[in-house]
XYZ file of C-alpha atoms in Angstrom:
686
model
C 0.000 0.000 0.000
C 1.298 3.460 -0.932
C 0.875 4.798 2.641
C 2.881 2.058 4.355
C 6.231 3.801 3.868
C 5.079 6.875 5.808
C 5.716 7.361 9.508
C 2.680 7.882 11.815
C 2.842 11.706 11.744
C 3.247 11.823 7.964
C 0.329 9.458 7.539
C -1.820 11.559 9.864
C -1.156 14.613 7.679
C -1.815 12.691 4.453
C -5.112 11.152 5.595
C -6.482 14.231 7.349
C -10.211 14.619 6.802
C -10.620 12.704 3.530
C -13.372 10.180 2.842
C -14.046 7.863 -0.103
C -15.132 9.630 -3.311
C -13.875 12.935 -1.979
C -17.299 13.924 -0.642
C -15.926 15.239 2.609
C -13.756 18.376 2.501
C -11.203 18.536 5.298
C -10.915 21.396 7.744
C -7.844 23.653 7.851
C -4.593 21.741 8.358
C -1.193 23.109 9.380
C 1.741 20.733 8.894
C 4.822 21.868 10.806
C 7.546 20.078 8.866
C 11.010 20.212 10.416
C 14.157 20.262 8.308
C 14.759 16.925 6.573
C 11.442 15.494 7.784
C 10.137 14.448 4.345
C 7.965 17.518 3.774
C 7.835 17.259 -0.026
C 7.135 13.540 0.131
C 4.305 14.110 2.617
C 2.681 16.862 0.558
C 2.922 14.765 -2.619
C 1.314 11.819 -0.801
C -1.502 14.067 0.420
C -2.268 15.253 -3.126
C -2.091 11.674 -4.431
C -4.284 10.414 -1.578
C -6.951 13.003 -2.404
C -6.935 11.879 -6.051
C -7.017 8.187 -5.149
C -9.994 8.802 -2.862
C -11.943 10.438 -5.668
C -11.041 14.125 -5.584
C -11.080 15.820 -8.995
C -7.454 16.819 -9.750
C -8.762 19.744 -11.826
C -10.233 21.156 -8.605
C -6.984 20.950 -6.617
C -4.901 24.123 -6.298
C -1.280 23.439 -5.347
C 1.012 26.412 -4.793
C 4.777 26.166 -4.370
C 7.541 28.768 -4.443
C 9.112 27.593 -7.705
C 7.593 26.177 -10.870
C 10.216 23.419 -10.840
C 9.028 22.412 -7.369
C 5.464 22.150 -8.699
C 6.659 20.021 -11.628
C 8.577 17.718 -9.283
C 5.501 17.450 -7.074
C 3.371 16.406 -10.061
C 5.914 13.691 -10.966
C 5.848 12.330 -7.425
C 2.049 12.382 -7.371
C 1.981 10.326 -10.569
C 4.431 7.757 -9.160
C 2.394 7.401 -5.971
C -0.943 7.158 -7.814
C 0.451 4.469 -10.098
C 0.402 2.001 -7.180
C -3.388 2.260 -7.039
C -4.582 3.605 -10.386
C -2.155 1.812 -12.669
C -2.111 3.174 -16.234
C -4.657 5.873 -15.344
C -2.187 7.572 -12.996
C -0.634 9.659 -15.771
C -3.974 10.998 -16.923
C -4.952 12.015 -13.390
C -1.590 13.641 -12.652
C -1.736 15.590 -15.932
C -5.146 16.873 -14.871
C -3.455 18.517 -11.876
C -3.309 21.660 -13.992
C -3.599 24.236 -11.202
C -0.148 23.749 -9.721
C 2.503 26.443 -9.757
C 3.797 29.496 -7.943
C 1.629 32.162 -6.318
C 2.642 34.581 -9.066
C 2.029 32.076 -11.871
C -1.412 31.100 -10.576
C -2.197 34.788 -10.058
C -1.332 35.599 -13.672
C -3.663 32.848 -14.945
C -6.562 33.967 -12.771
C -6.094 37.613 -13.742
C -6.382 36.702 -17.428
C -9.493 34.627 -16.656
C -11.172 37.480 -14.767
C -9.643 40.378 -16.734
C -13.004 41.596 -18.068
C -14.557 41.752 -14.596
C -11.721 43.852 -13.165
C -11.125 46.161 -16.133
C -7.822 44.618 -17.190
C -6.701 43.913 -20.760
C -6.021 40.135 -20.831
C -3.111 40.724 -23.237
C -0.987 42.322 -20.493
C 2.726 41.593 -20.377
C 4.770 41.091 -17.217
C 7.882 43.047 -16.276
C 10.688 41.348 -14.412
C 12.536 43.230 -11.665
C 15.036 44.868 -14.011
C 12.336 46.034 -16.420
C 10.314 47.398 -13.490
C 13.345 49.297 -12.200
C 13.948 50.725 -15.690
C 10.363 51.975 -15.913
C 10.653 53.424 -12.401
C 13.815 55.200 -13.533
C 12.153 56.701 -16.627
C 9.425 58.196 -14.467
C 11.953 59.276 -11.840
C 13.788 61.175 -14.576
C 10.603 62.671 -16.080
C 9.607 64.018 -12.646
C 13.018 65.652 -12.258
C 13.988 63.563 -9.248
C 17.243 62.427 -10.857
C 18.522 66.029 -10.773
C 17.697 66.959 -7.175
C 20.268 68.888 -5.135
C 20.588 66.105 -2.558
C 20.697 62.618 -4.011
C 17.286 61.001 -4.577
C 17.046 57.221 -3.969
C 18.200 55.072 -6.909
C 15.746 53.199 -9.125
C 16.501 49.921 -7.330
C 15.861 51.441 -3.915
C 12.638 53.072 -5.124
C 11.385 49.739 -6.450
C 12.367 47.984 -3.211
C 10.425 50.534 -1.141
C 7.374 50.203 -3.397
C 7.545 46.393 -3.312
C 7.919 46.255 0.478
C 4.916 48.538 1.009
C 2.736 46.487 -1.371
C 3.699 42.992 -0.214
C 3.675 43.727 3.500
C 0.445 45.743 3.246
C 2.157 48.490 5.228
C 1.769 52.262 4.898
C 4.620 54.010 3.089
C 5.575 56.180 6.064
C 5.976 53.088 8.268
C 8.045 51.253 5.636
C 10.345 54.270 5.376
C 10.609 54.578 9.145
C 11.318 50.901 9.841
C 13.197 49.658 6.759
C 14.466 52.629 4.728
C 15.013 55.415 7.301
C 17.624 57.147 5.121
C 14.872 57.789 2.547
C 12.237 59.112 4.955
C 12.737 62.763 3.937
C 11.605 61.873 0.389
C 8.185 60.504 1.395
C 6.177 63.126 -0.534
C 8.231 62.660 -3.728
C 8.103 58.874 -3.440
C 4.295 58.964 -3.211
C 4.207 61.022 -6.408
C 6.686 58.680 -8.091
C 4.718 55.546 -7.162
C 1.439 57.095 -8.309
C 2.974 57.916 -11.702
C 4.562 54.449 -11.853
C 1.163 52.795 -11.398
C -0.399 55.053 -14.039
C 2.430 54.289 -16.473
C 2.010 50.525 -16.017
C -1.714 50.768 -16.615
C -1.355 52.914 -19.733
C 1.248 50.496 -21.126
C -0.781 47.406 -20.172
C 2.051 45.884 -18.146
C 2.094 44.320 -14.694
C 5.095 43.815 -12.435
C 5.676 40.917 -10.028
C 3.945 42.704 -7.184
C 0.877 43.469 -9.318
C 0.213 39.757 -9.819
C -0.432 39.448 -6.090
C -1.850 42.937 -5.561
C -4.429 42.657 -8.370
C -5.322 39.155 -7.173
C -5.788 40.405 -3.603
C -7.880 43.352 -4.796
C -9.938 41.017 -6.972
C -10.773 38.618 -4.137
C -11.555 41.605 -1.957
C -14.889 41.505 -3.785
C -16.875 38.783 -2.024
C -18.677 37.609 -5.180
C -15.433 37.079 -7.134
C -13.695 35.547 -4.109
C -16.501 33.020 -3.705
C -16.452 32.245 -7.421
C -12.698 31.576 -7.456
C -12.845 29.703 -4.148
C -15.634 27.471 -5.474
C -13.386 26.344 -8.345
C -11.120 24.508 -5.895
C -12.111 21.849 -3.369
C -8.580 21.640 -2.017
C -5.937 24.362 -1.714
C -2.449 23.247 -0.654
C 0.451 25.631 -0.009
C 4.110 24.646 0.376
C 6.731 26.690 2.302
C 4.027 28.663 4.099
C 6.608 30.303 6.370
C 7.868 32.205 3.311
C 4.547 33.852 2.427
C 3.904 37.567 2.907
C 0.821 39.321 4.258
C -0.605 39.788 0.760
C -0.437 36.047 0.031
C -2.002 35.199 3.383
C -4.868 37.614 2.734
C -5.490 35.946 -0.653
C -5.749 32.511 0.976
C -8.049 33.835 3.671
C -10.336 35.326 1.013
C -10.407 32.103 -1.047
C -11.072 29.831 1.948
C -12.366 32.067 4.777
C -13.404 29.055 6.849
C -10.289 27.084 5.987
C -12.267 24.217 4.430
C -9.962 22.197 2.185
C -6.943 24.346 3.089
C -3.596 22.678 3.858
C -0.430 24.674 4.520
C 2.992 23.127 5.079
C 6.059 24.852 6.468
C 8.515 25.364 9.296
C 8.588 28.537 11.365
C 12.220 27.754 12.251
C 13.157 28.178 8.575
C 11.489 31.554 7.979
C 14.425 33.578 6.588
C 13.026 35.776 3.816
C 11.816 38.928 5.573
C 13.822 40.984 3.048
C 11.188 39.841 0.520
C 8.458 40.951 2.962
C 7.786 37.345 4.056
C 6.559 37.178 7.635
C 6.840 34.334 10.116
C 3.587 35.619 11.653
C 1.572 33.915 8.887
C 2.509 30.438 10.050
C 2.610 31.307 13.760
C -0.868 32.866 13.600
C -2.483 30.187 11.390
C -4.087 28.279 14.317
C -5.636 31.486 15.689
C -6.833 32.586 12.232
C -8.863 29.373 11.868
C -9.615 28.646 15.513
C -11.002 26.295 16.698
C -11.177 24.287 13.449
C -7.422 24.257 12.700
C -5.566 20.969 13.056
C -1.792 20.851 13.579
C 0.429 17.910 12.669
C 4.141 18.103 13.503
C 6.752 16.179 11.494
C 9.778 15.955 13.770
C 11.529 12.816 12.557
C 14.546 13.835 10.505
C 15.807 11.582 7.695
C 18.838 13.722 6.794
C 21.220 14.480 9.664
C 22.910 12.509 12.417
C 21.637 12.839 15.992
C 24.599 14.972 17.226
C 23.993 17.509 14.429
C 20.285 17.625 15.252
C 21.002 17.983 18.980
C 23.155 21.047 18.305
C 20.635 22.561 15.867
C 17.760 21.914 18.301
C 19.722 23.629 21.066
C 20.314 26.722 18.897
C 16.671 27.118 17.860
C 15.372 26.237 21.324
C 16.558 29.672 22.474
C 14.140 31.378 20.032
C 11.657 33.713 21.678
C 8.610 32.231 19.894
C 8.169 29.036 17.898
C 6.126 25.860 17.496
C 7.654 23.405 19.936
C 9.413 20.555 18.170
C 12.723 18.793 18.585
C 13.996 16.959 15.550
C 15.132 13.389 16.131
C 16.576 10.638 13.986
C 17.624 7.015 14.077
C 20.955 7.983 12.447
C 23.361 7.726 15.384
C 26.965 8.954 15.269
C 29.809 9.616 17.690
C 30.924 12.699 15.729
C 29.698 15.982 17.172
C 29.635 19.186 15.079
C 32.982 20.961 15.284
C 33.386 24.531 16.501
C 36.728 25.470 14.976
C 38.623 28.570 16.128
C 41.088 30.027 13.616
C 43.269 33.135 13.695
C 41.707 35.098 10.819
C 39.884 34.787 7.490
C 43.040 33.671 5.668
C 43.476 30.793 8.123
C 39.775 30.018 7.771
C 40.206 29.697 4.007
C 43.228 27.409 4.409
C 41.384 25.269 6.965
C 38.379 24.751 4.693
C 40.560 23.986 1.668
C 42.613 21.458 3.662
C 39.553 19.728 5.086
C 37.802 19.588 1.714
C 40.839 17.911 0.142
C 41.221 15.525 3.101
C 37.563 14.538 2.731
C 38.081 13.902 -0.972
C 41.039 11.637 -0.193
C 38.672 9.649 2.032
C 36.244 9.119 -0.847
C 33.937 12.137 -0.548
C 33.501 14.019 -3.832
C 33.687 17.808 -3.885
C 29.997 17.971 -4.855
C 29.070 16.221 -1.606
C 30.565 19.126 0.339
C 29.356 22.706 0.690
C 30.603 25.931 2.222
C 27.847 28.237 3.478
C 27.987 31.885 4.532
C 25.642 34.658 5.647
C 26.591 37.195 2.949
C 28.054 36.698 -0.516
C 31.235 38.709 0.164
C 32.158 36.455 3.104
C 33.558 33.872 0.691
C 36.109 36.249 -0.923
C 39.288 34.977 0.834
C 38.153 31.378 0.356
C 37.607 31.887 -3.382
C 41.191 33.176 -3.673
C 42.533 30.152 -1.766
C 40.512 27.662 -3.825
C 41.648 29.281 -7.074
C 45.287 29.282 -5.934
C 45.071 25.568 -5.150
C 43.141 24.664 -8.322
C 40.093 23.407 -6.415
C 37.075 23.863 -8.744
C 34.013 25.498 -7.206
C 30.629 26.931 -8.112
C 29.172 29.856 -6.225
C 25.399 30.077 -6.232
C 23.696 33.416 -6.760
C 25.558 34.712 -9.833
C 24.275 36.048 -13.153
C 21.049 34.383 -14.214
C 20.081 33.335 -17.713
C 17.496 36.093 -18.189
C 19.828 38.783 -16.835
C 22.150 38.535 -19.845
C 21.748 41.341 -22.393
C 21.219 39.164 -25.476
C 18.452 37.083 -23.874
C 16.729 40.234 -22.621
C 16.903 41.644 -26.173
C 15.134 38.577 -27.567
C 12.461 38.630 -24.893
C 11.934 42.364 -25.500
C 11.179 41.611 -29.163
C 8.565 39.013 -28.210
C 7.053 41.212 -25.511
C 6.836 44.272 -27.762
C 5.085 42.229 -30.448
C 2.719 40.881 -27.786
C 2.072 44.322 -26.294
C 3.219 47.317 -28.430
C 2.391 49.674 -25.549
C 5.159 48.171 -23.396
C 7.520 51.165 -23.393
C 10.398 49.447 -21.590
C 10.497 46.638 -24.186
C 10.170 49.096 -27.087
C 12.787 51.456 -25.663
C 15.300 48.625 -25.309
C 14.528 47.146 -28.700
C 14.797 50.312 -30.783
C 18.177 51.250 -29.337
C 19.630 47.992 -30.640
C 19.387 49.537 -34.126
C 22.285 51.644 -35.464
C 21.423 55.335 -35.564
C 18.565 55.097 -33.048
C 19.203 56.739 -29.684
C 17.068 57.406 -26.585
C 15.507 60.579 -28.014
C 14.396 58.921 -31.269
C 13.058 55.884 -29.422
C 11.133 58.097 -26.993
C 9.492 60.145 -29.793
C 8.587 56.979 -31.706
C 6.970 55.408 -28.647
C 5.026 58.622 -27.949
C 3.567 58.572 -31.478
C 2.726 54.866 -31.190
C 0.953 55.451 -27.850
C -1.385 57.985 -29.465
C -2.572 55.522 -32.125
C -5.214 52.843 -31.704
C -3.034 50.488 -33.757
C 0.551 51.060 -32.534
C 2.264 48.639 -34.959
C 0.466 50.200 -37.939
C 1.519 53.632 -36.725
C 5.121 52.419 -36.484
C 5.011 51.078 -40.036
C 3.720 54.406 -41.342
C 6.535 56.434 -39.763
C 9.580 57.423 -41.816
C 12.769 55.599 -40.884
C 15.227 57.549 -38.706
C 17.936 59.127 -40.922
C 20.860 56.847 -40.027
C 18.987 53.582 -39.439
C 18.740 52.548 -43.099
C 17.624 49.015 -43.916
C 17.849 47.980 -40.232
C 14.694 49.972 -39.455
C 12.746 48.325 -42.270
C 13.781 44.858 -41.108
C 12.819 45.751 -37.539
C 9.318 46.891 -38.517
C 8.803 43.843 -40.771
C 9.780 41.504 -37.947
C 7.280 43.110 -35.559
C 4.481 43.048 -38.150
C 5.084 39.358 -38.849
C 5.123 38.484 -35.151
C 1.994 40.535 -34.535
C -0.001 38.651 -37.170
C 0.860 35.328 -35.534
C 0.822 33.572 -38.932
C 4.086 31.777 -38.305
C 2.639 30.156 -35.192
C 4.370 29.283 -31.952
C 7.208 28.462 -31.382
C 8.301 29.405 -34.950
C 7.878 33.061 -33.963
C 10.903 32.967 -31.684
C 12.951 31.655 -34.623
C 11.885 34.698 -36.665
C 12.964 37.013 -33.853
C 16.295 35.214 -33.527
C 16.984 35.519 -37.272
C 16.277 39.260 -37.125
C 18.534 39.660 -34.084
C 21.463 37.573 -35.428
C 23.335 40.383 -37.287
C 22.907 42.723 -34.316
C 24.271 40.036 -31.988
C 27.392 39.782 -34.167
C 27.766 43.564 -34.202
C 27.220 44.150 -30.480
C 29.069 41.250 -28.822
C 32.550 39.832 -29.351
C 31.503 36.473 -27.873
C 28.529 36.164 -30.243
C 29.001 32.393 -30.691
C 28.562 31.718 -26.969
C 25.537 33.995 -26.795
C 24.046 32.384 -29.894
C 24.062 29.079 -28.003
C 22.025 30.772 -25.267
C 19.449 31.934 -27.821
C 19.141 28.427 -29.252
C 18.625 27.196 -25.705
C 15.944 29.850 -25.224
C 14.230 28.654 -28.412
C 14.325 25.086 -27.134
C 12.796 26.182 -23.827
C 10.091 28.094 -25.709
C 9.032 24.995 -27.630
C 7.735 23.514 -24.378
C 5.000 26.150 -24.077
C 1.656 26.265 -25.839
C 1.754 29.950 -26.788
C 3.867 33.085 -26.815
C 1.743 34.536 -24.015
C 2.229 31.489 -21.783
C 5.963 31.388 -22.500
C 6.498 35.064 -21.669
C 4.509 34.733 -18.466
C 6.198 31.579 -17.176
C 9.757 32.414 -18.190
C 9.491 35.830 -16.522
C 8.029 34.468 -13.288
C 10.325 31.439 -13.012
C 13.468 32.007 -15.105
C 15.870 29.151 -15.929
C 19.462 29.173 -14.724
C 22.277 30.447 -16.875
C 23.613 28.203 -19.614
C 26.507 30.192 -21.085
C 30.088 29.656 -19.969
C 30.051 33.147 -18.492
C 27.473 32.326 -15.866
C 26.664 28.635 -15.816
C 27.838 25.746 -13.681
C 30.376 23.194 -14.964
C 29.274 20.084 -16.815
C 27.291 17.593 -14.761
C 30.049 14.986 -14.895
C 32.628 17.393 -13.441
C 33.359 17.611 -9.736
C 33.270 20.941 -7.931
C 32.841 22.354 -4.445
C 29.600 24.192 -3.647
C 29.796 27.733 -2.250
C 26.459 29.241 -1.302
C 24.748 31.848 0.810
C 22.440 30.337 3.414
C 19.429 31.791 1.617
C 20.372 30.018 -1.630
C 21.098 26.774 0.244
C 17.635 26.430 1.765
C 16.055 23.148 0.696
C 19.445 21.610 -0.186
C 21.591 19.069 1.674
C 25.200 17.853 1.589
C 27.215 15.140 3.320
C 29.603 17.658 4.930
C 28.946 21.355 5.472
C 31.332 24.144 6.468
C 29.879 27.374 7.842
C 32.099 30.468 7.591
C 32.367 33.409 10.003
C 30.233 32.122 12.895
C 30.869 35.342 14.803
C 28.829 38.314 15.942
C 28.754 40.869 13.154
C 28.473 38.126 10.510
C 25.750 35.947 12.025
C 23.906 37.804 13.297
C 24.830 40.349 10.667
C 25.685 43.723 12.172
C 23.059 45.160 9.799
C 20.287 42.976 11.224
C 20.330 43.521 14.960
C 18.046 46.542 15.178
C 14.969 44.679 16.406
C 14.127 41.446 18.180
C 12.431 40.157 15.013
C 15.610 40.730 12.993
C 17.774 38.952 15.549
C 15.368 35.997 15.652
C 15.530 35.666 11.864
C 19.337 35.626 12.062
C 19.060 32.770 14.602
C 16.854 30.876 12.137
C 19.472 31.433 9.415
C 22.107 29.655 11.507
C 19.619 26.845 12.185
C 18.925 26.455 8.457
C 22.657 26.305 7.720
C 23.272 23.655 10.392
C 20.408 21.435 9.207
C 21.807 21.227 5.656
C 24.456 18.745 6.888
C 24.003 14.969 6.776
C 27.128 13.536 8.411
C 29.573 16.333 9.221
C 29.288 19.994 10.240
C 32.101 22.483 10.883
C 31.311 25.958 12.227
C 34.407 28.148 11.780
C 35.124 31.070 14.122
C 37.854 33.519 12.965
C 39.245 35.619 15.822
C 40.458 38.610 13.815
C 39.089 40.494 10.819
C 41.263 42.989 8.951
C 39.471 46.222 8.158
C 38.654 47.240 4.588
C 41.729 47.825 2.450
C 44.003 45.894 4.840
C 45.293 42.334 4.803
C 47.380 40.073 6.992
C 50.437 42.240 6.232
C 48.683 45.304 7.676
C 47.959 46.013 11.306
C 44.411 47.425 11.301
C 42.067 44.734 12.542
C 39.176 44.060 14.896
C 38.608 41.103 17.185
C 35.450 39.021 16.846
C 33.551 36.958 19.361
C 31.712 33.701 18.774
C 28.119 34.141 17.609
C 25.706 34.978 20.431
C 23.535 32.124 19.130
C 26.079 29.638 20.560
C 26.483 30.732 24.186
C 28.653 28.817 26.647
C 25.666 26.729 27.757
C 25.534 25.134 24.277
C 29.226 24.226 23.985
C 28.408 20.725 25.292
C 26.832 19.972 21.890
C 30.041 20.760 19.955
C 33.591 19.543 19.706
C 35.590 22.732 20.268
C 39.051 22.877 18.708
C 41.630 25.289 17.294
C 43.406 25.201 13.939
C 46.179 24.817 13.034
C 47.190 22.401 15.768
C 50.267 23.499 17.723
C 53.123 21.061 17.111
C 55.970 20.312 19.512
C 59.230 22.036 18.588
C 61.904 19.674 17.230
C 65.539 19.791 18.385
C 66.608 21.141 15.000
C 64.019 23.931 15.169
C 65.154 24.809 18.693
C 68.796 24.922 17.521
C 67.895 27.295 14.656
C 65.887 29.519 17.013
C 68.855 29.800 19.414
C 71.417 30.650 16.716
C 72.831 34.192 16.622
C 74.743 35.421 13.533
C 76.175 38.921 13.092
C 75.377 39.388 9.407
C 76.177 43.094 9.676
C 79.784 42.358 10.619
C 80.117 40.046 7.635
C 78.766 42.719 5.310
C 81.235 45.298 6.667
C 84.066 42.785 6.318
C 83.415 42.363 2.613
C 85.061 45.766 1.970
C 88.004 45.628 4.345
């Protein structure tokens, strides 16, 4: 039976409230899933169990925080269903069509209900960079880029706007609590954001935040909320600790009584407040649906050894507020996590490199080891040491596939054909052409905006003086894409052919970039339409594939370097944690409030629970100040992280590195020698 492999708590979560033929809808369920407790497996079994018991998969809404996670969930559901449904399992799993990210599901629902909320269903979606560019255009138009004292940058403006929207917090409070250095610009920022919203609406574009904000506004109308809620018998949400207030309000509107609602997460792994996520959502879930809410805790860990879990439990047990759980495992070991004291960051780098190589000599590949750190720049000295010693490594969090200029150019062509009122796409696209600068592009877009048929208006305009045949080819490409005669995905091939000579002209490494565009075309072929492709690839972009930004080949071996945030959800046999000192973890920039300090504690907990068999927390004693190195004398002393007080040292093996060796007789003889070199030098000339 497909449920026999589950432990009692997992099975309780899977079977919660379901009856044969799916006639009974379960009450609200909160699954507190500790690190390594089989969370994904449990959620997949719950979805499969609902289907097996007769639930209509088309009426199940499954939301994850990455499209790839949703796809993996669907594959697991099919495998589980196959035990009971046999050959019909694939059909039922394929019918699980409402699975994806919050933003992806939001985009689909907004197109479905566009007419009711006054939205053009042909809207395009801006990624963060496009949104910042549009914010910057408006910032410039309002004269804020030329103020006497420096106005916040486009990225900061977008971050302020996004925080206010996603946290459902008034602008003055966001400025006071998160961006105090921008508080004097409150009046100007309000004007900027108002113009930004108007610009998006006139151009028929939505940004990431709009996908949630429009959805929340839409379900604020009881009739629409009930209509959408009635489409789904079961709503399941993964990683609930990473949701923001806006997402929680959407769920509450869809299922106000919590019927059919299942959320899974771990309050101890809530580490994304910089994205406006709030741990309060998961902590307050029982009260929000009291007294109907059921809580199931998964505390058996299948990943780490007991000593690692004991140390991690001790760290998180000092948290001021949490759901009580202590992870346990049957994986016993005599090896406690190591708390390693080193002299400085250079010694830390040498220690990690030595240990990594020693582990490899003992049969552990580099890929089975990871080095984690609180902030990306913490790994700088280690990267130098690894490079010097020819130890290959990959650092997560670099340039992404869609951030590269040539890929953004291609997507701009598709987006502009899809929505000719998208000024950011048009502005980028026109300036690819020789002889077309910002002024010409701006005037052209203004004329297009005034016409009911923007592409026709573009075709009727005279070509800019120095653009020549390039302008004609550009207009022809847009007209052909707009008609849709070529069909999808052939349209992306047309755009690539138009772009090819410009790629050669603009980039010296055109061959490498051309491979990226072929990869993009291959990705596009997996989508049913241009609209669906643009939506999905913007909301959940693939990783880089070029040699400038991608990881080595799969059959190569390399060490993993990663921030803790990027490492969440991953696991390795041995883990090294850098800079376990106050000022690094907790970060000296995140100790202003109790909530910030508690999130820093959870970050350390997340890092520790990535390890299966071995965990080293490294504590450098000295840090050289900026611009200095070990040859200089300006340094500060660091103390062990406050999250590992003396009372917790019993859970660690404390040691120093390098080990002090006894002095040999020869070394003692050399140390005692005295030679008057000066006298010898003087004697050379007498």
